[in-house]
Short mmCIF file of C-alpha atoms in Angstrom, two decimals:
data_model
loop_
_atom_site.label_atom_id
_atom_site.label_comp_id
_atom_site.label_asym_id
_atom_site.label_seq_id
_atom_site.Cartn_x
_atom_site.Cartn_y
_atom_site.Cartn_z
CA MET A 29 162.39 167.21 216.40
CA PRO A 30 165.96 165.96 216.12
CA PHE A 31 165.36 162.22 216.60
CA HIS A 32 168.56 160.21 216.63
CA GLN A 33 169.65 156.62 216.34
CA TYR A 34 172.42 154.51 217.82
CA PHE A 35 174.29 152.18 215.47
CA ASN A 36 177.23 149.97 216.46
CA GLY A 37 178.74 152.40 218.94
CA GLU A 38 177.87 155.78 217.43
CA ILE A 39 174.91 158.14 217.37
CA PHE A 40 173.52 159.63 214.14
CA PRO A 41 170.48 161.61 213.03
CA VAL A 42 167.61 159.21 212.45
CA ASP A 43 167.51 159.59 208.66
CA THR A 44 171.20 158.79 208.07
CA ALA A 45 171.82 155.89 205.68
CA LEU A 46 173.70 153.38 207.83
CA PHE A 47 173.35 149.86 206.50
CA LYS A 48 175.75 148.41 204.01
CA THR A 49 173.98 146.20 201.51
CA ASN A 50 175.35 142.81 202.57
CA ASP A 51 173.57 142.86 205.92
CA LEU A 52 171.88 139.53 206.73
CA GLY A 53 168.79 141.35 208.00
CA LEU A 54 168.33 142.92 204.61
CA LEU A 55 169.47 140.05 202.36
CA ARG A 56 168.17 137.10 204.38
CA GLY A 57 165.54 138.43 206.77
CA TYR A 58 167.81 137.41 209.64
CA GLY A 59 166.92 139.97 212.25
CA LEU A 60 164.83 140.67 215.29
CA PHE A 61 163.48 143.78 216.84
CA ASP A 62 161.66 145.22 219.79
CA PHE A 63 159.61 148.33 220.32
CA PHE A 64 158.60 150.14 223.47
CA ARG A 65 157.89 153.62 224.78
CA THR A 66 158.22 155.94 227.72
CA TYR A 67 155.48 157.10 230.07
CA ASN A 68 156.23 160.20 232.12
CA GLY A 69 159.63 160.12 230.47
CA VAL A 70 160.50 156.67 231.88
CA PRO A 71 160.89 153.59 229.63
CA PHE A 72 157.89 151.36 230.29
CA ARG A 73 158.66 147.93 231.80
CA TRP A 74 162.25 148.14 230.58
CA ASP A 75 163.25 145.03 232.54
CA ASP A 76 160.63 142.99 230.69
CA TYR A 77 161.48 144.37 227.27
CA TRP A 78 165.18 143.77 227.77
CA ALA A 79 164.55 140.20 228.95
CA ARG A 80 162.42 139.50 225.88
CA PHE A 81 164.99 141.04 223.54
CA GLU A 82 167.74 138.94 225.15
CA ASN A 83 165.60 135.84 224.73
CA SER A 84 164.89 136.56 221.04
CA ALA A 85 168.63 137.11 220.45
CA ARG A 86 169.46 133.82 222.19
CA LEU A 87 166.92 131.93 220.08
CA LEU A 88 168.37 133.44 216.88
CA LYS A 89 171.90 132.70 218.18
CA LEU A 90 172.94 136.36 217.92
CA SER A 91 175.24 137.75 220.59
CA LEU A 92 174.16 141.05 222.08
CA PRO A 93 176.94 143.60 221.66
CA LEU A 94 175.88 145.64 224.72
CA THR A 95 174.94 144.99 228.33
CA LYS A 96 171.60 146.07 229.72
CA GLU A 97 173.27 148.90 231.65
CA ALA A 98 175.15 150.25 228.62
CA THR A 99 171.97 150.07 226.56
CA SER A 100 170.08 151.87 229.28
CA ARG A 101 172.55 154.78 229.13
CA ILE A 102 172.13 154.98 225.33
CA LEU A 103 168.36 155.15 225.75
CA ALA A 104 168.81 158.10 228.12
CA ASP A 105 171.13 159.87 225.64
CA LEU A 106 168.78 159.34 222.70
CA HIS A 107 165.83 160.47 224.77
CA ALA A 108 167.65 163.66 225.82
CA LEU A 109 168.64 164.40 222.19
CA SER A 110 165.00 164.15 221.08
CA GLY A 111 163.93 167.05 223.27
CA GLU A 112 160.59 165.25 223.69
CA GLN A 113 158.82 164.28 226.91
CA GLU A 114 157.82 160.89 225.45
CA VAL A 115 159.49 158.78 222.76
CA THR A 116 159.39 155.26 221.39
CA PHE A 117 162.49 153.13 221.00
CA ARG A 118 162.93 150.55 218.24
CA PHE A 119 165.68 147.98 218.68
CA VAL A 120 166.88 146.10 215.59
CA LEU A 121 169.48 143.35 215.80
CA THR A 122 170.49 141.71 212.52
CA GLY A 123 172.93 138.97 211.54
CA GLY A 124 175.34 141.71 210.42
CA TYR A 125 177.53 141.94 207.35
CA ALA A 126 178.23 138.54 205.85
CA PRO A 127 180.97 138.07 203.25
CA ASP A 128 179.32 134.80 202.14
CA SER A 129 175.72 135.98 202.71
CA VAL A 130 175.14 132.96 204.99
CA HIS A 131 177.29 133.00 208.13
CA VAL A 132 176.89 135.43 211.01
CA VAL A 133 180.16 137.19 211.86
CA GLN A 134 179.15 140.20 213.98
CA PRO A 135 175.55 141.36 214.51
CA ASN A 136 174.51 144.93 213.71
CA PHE A 137 172.70 146.66 216.56
CA LEU A 138 170.47 149.65 215.88
CA ILE A 139 168.34 151.67 218.29
CA ARG A 140 166.02 154.20 216.67
CA THR A 141 164.02 156.84 218.51
CA GLU A 142 160.70 157.64 216.92
CA PRO A 143 157.74 159.88 217.77
CA LEU A 144 154.75 158.24 219.45
CA PRO A 145 152.60 156.50 216.82
CA ARG A 146 149.25 158.06 215.97
CA ASP A 147 146.74 156.90 218.53
CA ASN A 148 143.30 155.50 217.64
CA PRO A 149 141.01 157.02 220.31
CA ALA A 150 137.85 156.19 218.36
CA GLY A 151 138.93 152.54 218.10
CA LYS A 152 139.55 152.36 221.82
CA LEU A 153 135.93 153.32 222.53
CA LYS A 154 134.08 151.81 219.57
CA GLY A 155 136.29 148.81 218.89
CA ILE A 156 137.87 147.64 215.66
CA LYS A 157 137.22 145.12 212.91
CA VAL A 158 139.80 142.45 212.09
CA LEU A 159 140.03 139.92 209.26
CA PRO A 160 140.50 136.23 210.04
CA TYR A 161 143.64 135.02 208.23
CA GLU A 162 144.87 131.44 208.08
CA TYR A 163 148.51 131.67 209.09
CA VAL A 164 150.77 130.93 212.01
CA ARG A 165 153.99 132.85 212.46
CA ASP A 166 157.23 130.98 211.93
CA LEU A 167 159.26 130.87 215.17
CA PRO A 168 156.47 132.74 217.00
CA GLU A 169 158.38 133.23 220.25
CA ILE A 170 160.92 135.37 218.43
CA LYS A 171 160.08 138.97 217.66
CA SER A 172 161.58 138.51 214.22
CA THR A 173 161.36 141.06 211.43
CA ASN A 174 159.10 138.86 209.28
CA TYR A 175 155.87 140.82 208.74
CA VAL A 176 155.33 140.00 205.09
CA HIS A 177 151.65 139.05 205.39
CA MET A 178 150.74 142.21 207.26
CA ILE A 179 152.17 144.40 204.51
CA LEU A 180 150.88 142.20 201.70
CA MET A 181 147.33 142.49 203.09
CA ALA A 182 147.44 146.23 203.91
CA ASP A 183 145.35 147.25 200.89
CA GLU A 184 142.81 144.49 201.42
CA MET A 185 142.40 145.54 205.07
CA GLU A 186 141.77 149.11 203.98
CA ARG A 187 139.24 147.93 201.39
CA GLN A 188 137.35 145.97 204.04
CA GLN A 189 137.74 148.76 206.64
CA ALA A 190 139.57 146.39 208.92
CA SER A 191 142.42 147.37 211.24
CA ASP A 192 144.35 144.14 211.47
CA LEU A 193 144.58 140.41 210.75
CA LEU A 194 143.60 137.72 213.24
CA PHE A 195 145.91 134.74 212.70
CA TYR A 196 144.46 131.24 213.10
CA LYS A 197 145.56 127.83 211.87
CA ASN A 198 143.69 124.54 212.00
CA GLY A 199 140.90 126.29 213.90
CA GLU A 200 143.26 127.58 216.60
CA VAL A 201 143.74 131.28 217.23
CA SER A 202 147.20 132.66 218.00
CA GLU A 203 147.55 136.45 217.74
CA LEU A 204 147.15 139.51 215.52
CA THR A 205 149.97 140.72 213.27
CA ARG A 206 151.60 142.75 216.07
CA SER A 207 149.43 142.20 219.14
CA ASN A 208 147.96 139.53 221.39
CA VAL A 209 144.32 138.56 221.60
CA PHE A 210 142.06 137.86 224.60
CA ILE A 211 138.47 136.74 224.96
CA ILE A 212 136.15 137.19 227.93
CA SER A 213 133.70 134.40 228.52
CA GLY A 214 131.64 134.72 231.71
CA ASN A 215 134.12 135.45 234.49
CA GLN A 216 137.09 134.07 232.54
CA LEU A 217 139.75 136.04 230.72
CA ILE A 218 141.34 133.67 228.20
CA THR A 219 144.35 134.10 225.92
CA ALA A 220 146.28 131.73 223.63
CA ASP A 221 149.24 130.01 225.27
CA ARG A 222 151.18 128.90 222.19
CA ASN A 223 152.34 130.18 218.82
CA VAL A 224 152.29 133.69 220.24
CA LEU A 225 154.77 136.38 221.01
CA HIS A 226 154.64 136.99 224.74
CA GLY A 227 153.65 140.64 224.75
CA ILE A 228 154.57 142.89 227.65
CA THR A 229 151.17 144.61 227.48
CA ARG A 230 149.63 141.11 227.50
CA ARG A 231 151.49 140.39 230.72
CA VAL A 232 150.51 143.69 232.37
CA VAL A 233 146.85 143.16 231.48
CA MET A 234 146.91 139.66 232.99
CA GLU A 235 148.46 141.08 236.18
CA LEU A 236 145.86 143.86 236.37
CA ALA A 237 142.95 141.51 235.64
CA ALA A 238 143.93 138.81 238.14
CA PRO A 239 142.18 140.34 241.19
CA HIS A 240 138.95 140.72 239.21
CA MET A 241 138.54 137.63 237.06
CA GLN A 242 139.96 134.20 236.38
CA VAL A 243 142.92 134.51 233.99
CA VAL A 244 143.51 131.46 231.79
CA GLU A 245 146.26 130.75 229.25
CA ARG A 246 145.31 127.83 227.02
CA THR A 247 144.52 126.78 223.46
CA LEU A 248 141.89 129.09 222.05
CA THR A 249 139.73 128.15 219.06
CA LEU A 250 138.40 130.53 216.44
CA GLN A 251 134.89 129.26 217.14
CA GLU A 252 135.21 130.14 220.86
CA LEU A 253 136.45 133.57 219.95
CA LEU A 254 133.52 134.19 217.60
CA ASP A 255 131.10 133.07 220.33
CA ALA A 256 132.80 135.01 223.17
CA ASP A 257 131.10 137.75 225.19
CA GLU A 258 133.96 140.12 224.50
CA VAL A 259 137.22 140.13 222.51
CA PHE A 260 140.12 142.54 222.68
CA THR A 261 143.71 142.90 221.61
CA THR A 262 146.72 144.26 223.50
CA SER A 263 149.96 145.91 222.44
CA SER A 264 152.20 148.76 223.50
CA THR A 265 150.51 151.08 221.00
CA LYS A 266 146.94 149.68 221.14
CA TRP A 267 146.77 149.28 224.94
CA VAL A 268 143.48 147.39 225.45
CA MET A 269 141.60 147.67 222.16
CA PRO A 270 138.12 146.12 221.81
CA ILE A 271 137.52 143.90 218.78
CA VAL A 272 133.86 144.08 217.77
CA GLN A 273 133.92 142.40 214.36
CA VAL A 274 135.84 139.47 212.85
CA GLY A 275 135.31 139.43 209.09
CA ASP A 276 131.52 139.50 208.59
CA ARG A 277 130.84 138.26 212.10
CA GLN A 278 129.90 140.62 214.93
CA ILE A 279 131.23 139.92 218.44
CA GLY A 280 128.53 140.13 221.15
CA ASP A 281 126.29 143.09 220.33
CA GLY A 282 128.98 144.72 218.20
CA THR A 283 130.00 147.35 220.73
CA ALA A 284 133.04 147.52 223.03
CA GLY A 285 132.52 145.13 225.96
CA LYS A 286 132.04 146.45 229.50
CA GLN A 287 134.74 144.31 231.04
CA THR A 288 137.10 145.22 228.21
CA LEU A 289 136.55 148.92 228.94
CA PHE A 290 137.08 148.20 232.63
CA LEU A 291 140.47 146.58 231.89
CA GLN A 292 141.29 149.43 229.51
CA GLY A 293 140.65 151.83 232.40
CA LEU A 294 142.94 149.85 234.71
CA PHE A 295 145.68 149.88 232.08
CA GLU A 296 145.32 153.64 231.53
CA LYS A 297 145.66 154.30 235.26
CA TYR A 298 148.69 152.03 235.38
CA VAL A 299 150.58 153.84 232.62
CA GLU A 300 149.51 157.29 233.88
CA SER A 301 151.25 156.57 237.16
CA TRP A 302 154.27 154.85 235.55
CA GLY A 303 157.59 156.15 236.88
CA ARG A 304 155.91 158.46 239.44
CA MET B 4 188.44 144.38 192.21
CA PRO B 5 186.27 147.50 192.27
CA PHE B 6 182.85 145.87 192.48
CA HIS B 7 180.01 148.37 192.37
CA GLN B 8 176.32 148.51 193.11
CA TYR B 9 173.34 150.34 191.68
CA PHE B 10 170.87 151.89 194.12
CA ASN B 11 167.82 153.94 193.14
CA GLY B 12 169.39 155.60 190.13
CA GLU B 13 173.04 155.91 191.16
CA ILE B 14 176.15 153.73 191.19
CA PHE B 15 178.35 153.34 194.27
CA PRO B 16 181.26 151.17 195.42
CA VAL B 17 179.85 147.90 196.76
CA ASP B 18 180.72 148.56 200.42
CA THR B 19 178.98 151.94 200.64
CA ALA B 20 176.35 152.17 203.40
CA LEU B 21 173.16 152.95 201.48
CA PHE B 22 170.09 151.91 203.41
CA LYS B 23 168.34 154.23 205.80
CA THR B 24 167.05 152.37 208.83
CA ASN B 25 163.31 152.62 208.19
CA ASP B 26 163.45 150.37 205.14
CA LEU B 27 160.66 147.76 205.12
CA GLY B 28 163.10 145.07 203.97
CA LEU B 29 165.16 145.64 207.07
CA LEU B 30 162.39 146.33 209.61
CA ARG B 31 159.69 144.00 208.30
CA GLY B 32 161.40 141.44 206.09
CA TYR B 33 159.44 142.84 203.15
CA GLY B 34 161.78 142.23 200.29
CA LEU B 35 162.67 139.93 197.44
CA PHE B 36 165.82 139.20 195.58
CA ASP B 37 167.33 137.35 192.68
CA PHE B 38 170.79 136.14 191.90
CA PHE B 39 172.42 135.11 188.65
CA ARG B 40 175.76 135.13 186.89
CA THR B 41 177.51 135.55 183.57
CA TYR B 42 179.11 132.85 181.44
CA ASN B 43 181.56 134.04 178.80
CA GLY B 44 180.72 137.53 180.00
CA VAL B 45 177.03 137.21 179.10
CA PRO B 46 174.26 137.15 181.77
CA PHE B 47 172.92 133.60 181.87
CA ARG B 48 169.24 133.16 180.90
CA TRP B 49 168.60 136.84 181.56
CA ASP B 50 165.09 136.64 180.05
CA ASP B 51 164.15 133.93 182.53
CA TYR B 52 165.63 135.69 185.55
CA TRP B 53 163.95 138.96 184.70
CA ALA B 54 160.59 137.21 184.21
CA ARG B 55 160.91 135.54 187.62
CA PHE B 56 161.93 138.77 189.30
CA GLU B 57 158.96 140.56 187.73
CA ASN B 58 156.67 137.78 188.94
CA SER B 59 158.01 137.94 192.52
CA ALA B 60 157.54 141.72 192.52
CA ARG B 61 153.97 141.36 191.28
CA LEU B 62 153.15 138.80 193.98
CA LEU B 63 154.58 141.12 196.68
CA LYS B 64 152.72 144.06 195.06
CA LEU B 65 155.92 146.04 194.57
CA SER B 66 156.24 148.14 191.43
CA LEU B 67 159.51 147.75 189.55
CA PRO B 68 161.19 151.13 189.16
CA LEU B 69 163.04 150.12 185.98
CA THR B 70 162.26 148.46 182.67
CA LYS B 71 164.06 145.33 181.56
CA GLU B 72 166.02 147.33 178.99
CA ALA B 73 167.15 149.99 181.49
CA THR B 74 168.15 147.25 183.95
CA SER B 75 170.06 145.49 181.21
CA ARG B 76 172.14 148.62 180.56
CA ILE B 77 172.92 148.92 184.28
CA LEU B 78 174.12 145.30 184.34
CA ALA B 79 176.47 146.12 181.47
CA ASP B 80 177.82 149.21 183.28
CA LEU B 81 178.35 147.32 186.57
CA HIS B 82 180.03 144.48 184.71
CA ALA B 83 182.40 146.87 182.93
CA LEU B 84 183.29 148.61 186.22
CA SER B 85 184.21 145.28 187.82
CA GLY B 86 187.00 144.65 185.34
CA GLU B 87 186.19 140.93 185.65
CA GLN B 88 185.36 138.46 182.90
CA GLU B 89 182.61 136.86 185.02
CA VAL B 90 180.47 138.34 187.80
CA THR B 91 177.32 137.56 189.72
CA PHE B 92 174.46 140.01 190.06
CA ARG B 93 172.25 140.23 193.14
CA PHE B 94 168.94 142.08 192.80
CA VAL B 95 167.21 143.24 195.98
CA LEU B 96 163.83 144.96 195.90
CA THR B 97 162.38 146.05 199.26
CA GLY B 98 159.21 147.81 200.39
CA GLY B 99 161.28 150.99 200.70
CA TYR B 100 161.25 153.67 203.38
CA ALA B 101 158.01 153.67 205.35
CA PRO B 102 157.12 156.59 207.62
CA ASP B 103 154.61 154.35 209.47
CA SER B 104 156.70 151.16 209.17
CA VAL B 105 153.70 149.43 207.54
CA HIS B 106 152.71 150.94 204.17
CA VAL B 107 154.78 150.73 200.99
CA VAL B 108 155.43 154.14 199.46
CA GLN B 109 158.30 153.63 197.00
CA PRO B 110 160.37 150.41 196.74
CA ASN B 111 164.16 150.51 197.04
CA PHE B 112 165.96 148.76 194.20
CA LEU B 113 169.52 147.54 194.64
CA ILE B 114 171.75 145.64 192.21
CA ARG B 115 175.02 144.37 193.66
CA THR B 116 177.87 142.86 191.66
CA GLU B 117 179.78 140.19 193.51
CA PRO B 118 182.64 137.82 192.69
CA LEU B 119 181.73 134.26 191.72
CA PRO B 120 181.01 132.22 194.86
CA ARG B 121 183.55 129.59 195.85
CA ASP B 122 182.83 126.45 193.90
CA ASN B 123 182.59 122.99 195.43
CA PRO B 124 184.33 120.77 192.86
CA ALA B 125 184.72 117.87 195.32
CA GLY B 126 180.97 117.98 196.05
CA LYS B 127 180.18 117.89 192.35
CA LEU B 128 182.03 114.60 191.98
CA LYS B 129 181.50 112.93 195.35
CA GLY B 130 178.10 114.36 196.25
CA ILE B 131 176.95 116.10 199.40
CA LYS B 132 175.09 115.28 202.60
CA VAL B 133 171.92 117.17 203.51
CA LEU B 134 169.80 117.20 206.67
CA PRO B 135 166.06 116.52 206.48
CA TYR B 136 164.25 119.51 208.04
CA GLU B 137 160.52 119.75 208.61
CA TYR B 138 159.55 123.09 207.14
CA VAL B 139 157.85 124.56 204.12
CA ARG B 140 158.69 128.05 202.93
CA ASP B 141 156.06 130.71 203.35
CA LEU B 142 154.96 132.06 199.94
CA PRO B 143 157.30 129.59 198.21
CA GLU B 144 156.82 130.99 194.69
CA ILE B 145 158.36 134.28 195.77
CA LYS B 146 162.11 134.56 196.02
CA SER B 147 161.68 136.45 199.28
CA THR B 148 164.52 137.39 201.60
CA ASN B 149 163.33 135.02 204.36
CA TYR B 150 166.19 132.56 204.97
CA VAL B 151 166.02 132.45 208.75
CA HIS B 152 166.14 128.66 209.09
CA MET B 153 169.17 128.29 206.86
CA ILE B 154 171.19 130.70 208.97
CA LEU B 155 169.81 129.38 212.26
CA MET B 156 170.94 125.87 211.30
CA ALA B 157 174.35 126.82 209.87
CA ASP B 158 176.30 125.62 212.93
CA GLU B 159 174.34 122.39 213.20
CA MET B 160 174.98 121.63 209.52
CA GLU B 161 178.69 122.18 210.04
CA ARG B 162 178.63 119.91 213.10
CA GLN B 163 176.98 117.14 211.09
CA GLN B 164 179.19 117.81 208.03
CA ALA B 165 176.12 118.54 205.96
CA SER B 166 175.94 121.11 203.16
CA ASP B 167 172.30 122.05 203.25
CA LEU B 168 168.78 121.39 204.54
CA LEU B 169 166.19 119.34 202.68
CA PHE B 170 162.76 120.84 203.42
CA TYR B 171 159.80 118.48 203.81
CA LYS B 172 156.41 118.83 205.46
CA ASN B 173 153.79 116.15 206.13
CA GLY B 174 156.01 113.66 204.33
CA GLU B 175 156.23 115.77 201.18
CA VAL B 176 159.54 117.10 199.88
CA SER B 177 159.75 120.62 198.43
CA GLU B 178 163.28 121.98 198.00
CA LEU B 179 166.58 122.78 199.69
CA THR B 180 167.21 126.16 201.31
CA ARG B 181 168.33 127.76 198.03
CA SER B 182 168.04 125.05 195.41
CA ASN B 183 165.64 122.56 193.85
CA VAL B 184 165.74 118.82 194.27
CA PHE B 185 165.35 115.97 191.77
CA ILE B 186 165.25 112.21 192.05
CA ILE B 187 165.98 109.62 189.38
CA SER B 188 163.96 106.44 189.58
CA GLY B 189 164.46 104.02 186.68
CA ASN B 190 164.09 106.12 183.53
CA GLN B 191 162.16 108.90 185.30
CA LEU B 192 163.51 112.25 186.39
CA ILE B 193 161.12 113.57 189.05
CA THR B 194 160.94 116.93 190.81
CA ALA B 195 158.43 118.52 193.18
CA ASP B 196 155.75 120.61 191.50
CA ARG B 197 154.54 122.67 194.45
CA ASN B 198 155.83 124.69 197.39
CA VAL B 199 159.00 125.33 195.40
CA LEU B 200 160.74 128.27 193.88
CA HIS B 201 160.90 127.65 190.14
CA GLY B 202 164.64 127.68 189.64
CA ILE B 203 166.15 128.66 186.32
CA THR B 204 168.77 125.91 186.63
CA ARG B 205 165.89 123.52 187.40
CA ARG B 206 164.26 124.54 184.13
CA VAL B 207 167.47 124.22 182.10
CA VAL B 208 168.13 120.75 183.51
CA MET B 209 164.61 119.63 182.63
CA GLU B 210 165.11 120.93 179.08
CA LEU B 211 168.47 119.16 178.74
CA ALA B 212 167.16 115.90 180.23
CA ALA B 213 163.99 115.71 178.12
CA PRO B 214 165.55 113.92 175.09
CA HIS B 215 167.09 111.29 177.39
CA MET B 216 164.55 110.44 180.08
CA GLN B 217 160.98 111.01 181.13
CA VAL B 218 160.73 114.32 183.03
CA VAL B 219 157.94 114.44 185.62
CA GLU B 220 156.80 117.30 187.87
CA ARG B 221 154.59 116.01 190.68
CA THR B 222 154.24 115.59 194.43
CA LEU B 223 157.38 113.93 195.77
CA THR B 224 157.48 112.15 199.13
CA LEU B 225 160.44 111.96 201.46
CA GLN B 226 160.16 108.17 201.42
CA GLU B 227 160.44 108.05 197.62
CA LEU B 228 163.45 110.31 197.76
CA LEU B 229 165.19 108.09 200.32
CA ASP B 230 164.47 105.03 198.16
CA ALA B 231 165.46 106.67 194.85
CA ASP B 232 168.28 105.44 192.63
CA GLU B 233 169.82 108.91 192.54
CA VAL B 234 169.14 112.32 194.05
CA PHE B 235 170.58 115.68 193.10
CA THR B 236 170.02 119.38 193.61
CA THR B 237 170.23 122.27 191.14
CA SER B 238 170.99 125.97 191.49
CA SER B 239 172.92 128.68 189.71
CA THR B 240 175.93 128.09 191.97
CA LYS B 241 175.60 124.31 192.52
CA TRP B 242 174.78 123.41 188.89
CA VAL B 243 173.88 119.70 189.14
CA MET B 244 175.09 118.54 192.55
CA PRO B 245 174.67 114.88 193.60
CA ILE B 246 173.11 114.25 197.02
CA VAL B 247 174.45 111.01 198.46
CA GLN B 248 173.27 111.18 202.06
CA VAL B 249 170.13 112.50 203.78
CA GLY B 250 170.70 112.63 207.52
CA ASP B 251 171.93 109.14 208.47
CA ARG B 252 170.50 107.57 205.36
CA GLN B 253 172.66 106.81 202.33
CA ILE B 254 171.17 107.29 198.85
CA GLY B 255 171.80 104.32 196.51
CA ASP B 256 175.37 103.11 197.08
CA GLY B 257 176.44 106.47 198.55
CA THR B 258 178.30 107.69 195.49
CA ALA B 259 177.31 110.23 192.84
CA GLY B 260 174.83 108.60 190.46
CA LYS B 261 175.76 107.88 186.83
CA GLN B 262 172.76 109.62 185.34
CA THR B 263 173.30 112.59 187.64
CA LEU B 264 176.86 112.91 186.37
CA PHE B 265 175.57 112.60 182.80
CA LEU B 266 173.16 115.52 183.38
CA GLN B 267 175.93 117.46 185.09
CA GLY B 268 178.03 117.00 181.97
CA LEU B 269 175.21 118.24 179.75
CA PHE B 270 174.79 121.30 181.95
CA GLU B 271 178.51 122.06 181.91
CA LYS B 272 178.57 121.91 178.11
CA TYR B 273 175.54 124.17 177.97
CA VAL B 274 177.08 126.91 180.12
CA GLU B 275 180.48 126.59 178.44
CA SER B 276 178.90 127.49 175.13
CA TRP B 277 176.61 130.18 176.61
CA GLY B 278 176.73 133.44 174.63
CA ARG B 279 179.05 132.04 172.01
#
């Protein structure tokens, strides 16, 4: 599988060493990224992903070196080079090489193609366990490259057979390390409205759910979540993933919720027909 | 000036592209660093810097690929290659290349040599202005690579003719973006005891001050700082740098404090005789 990557105007095999060591992403954590995939060979919700990437770049005051159209052509080239029906794309935009290790001169723009991540079909049916973790992301609206807590806690999650961390602060839930969180309470579908990254899967699920239940974005407390009928998380790799346990506490009867599985079904149909 | 860098067992010119693009420092901000210099050709307080670097690595659960002695020999080689009397060394340790972009397999260890940063002799005599900024560093004891706010605010600092940010949260002062902060109140020298990186220059200044004034590490409020007789900041590049203005507020009479300049003099003597 000859996966390739675009870097500042050229295309290279994906394992080529490309970054000089005075990059602000590397030295100062000054970078942002995005991550999305194709369905039926067509980039999923590309307009939404590009808009979010543009917004993150604006908030970090980094100028995008390419237009949407030019980027779109690069995606097509990288996809063709992969020889695969489906790929994922990872965008990384850093502060670039800085002579003084402080000031941005010219951002570095990388687009990697990667194979589809390993799916978790058992988790989708049975649900997953997450650990509550007191933390709120810095600059949460930006898809920055700061994932220190996720990596720091990887061993502990494995030890406790948990799949992810559920971030909360002062009793208020925000998101998981790389995905959004929803609860279902009666006929309401509720998700946090602040301190979250606005996920594209989150948006699609709200669109799909709207004809069937009341969709509410508001402050969400940890206590409400623990007491909810159903809880699930959404991301481009997790789709609609039931959460059945938070630390030692079981959600509902500890099995994937019916309405969650219903929304999961709607999402699966949506992506199966994407681009057709 | 042929500055060089060490990377995972080999030595390269300093502008060689070395990092593959699935490094966890780059993709996930999972990295730490350290930075120190020579005086009279001898690495300054090497024992202290190594101990701090080891501690940061332990807290981030990254194994150090080299012993202190092996690292010491590399410093000597890099120094010799530079042809310079004095150099700075920048250590960077990242989570390394991660096939799944989450789990640490083998850290990447980089040591860059760099020229001495441009000094600010006017600032040392006249003092600098800083902007109060409500923020506390995540995992403050770790010298992590997360400096997003510093870079994000670089333009605003320039606009307000300020040199740095003074971090405070809930009325409590911690540090500047890359340096510690002290106040002098009567015969007391006071510095924050928590949410700070324990600077080596901070430690040296406390040692040098101890025979002359009462040195206190404790919680420090922003109000106390604004009302202090004198304020200064310490780092390996700033030495003892007077702070004479915080936002719109002048400290004391707006000139570098006498005791600050006294401590600055002690520090200068100390580094002038280093290694002799």
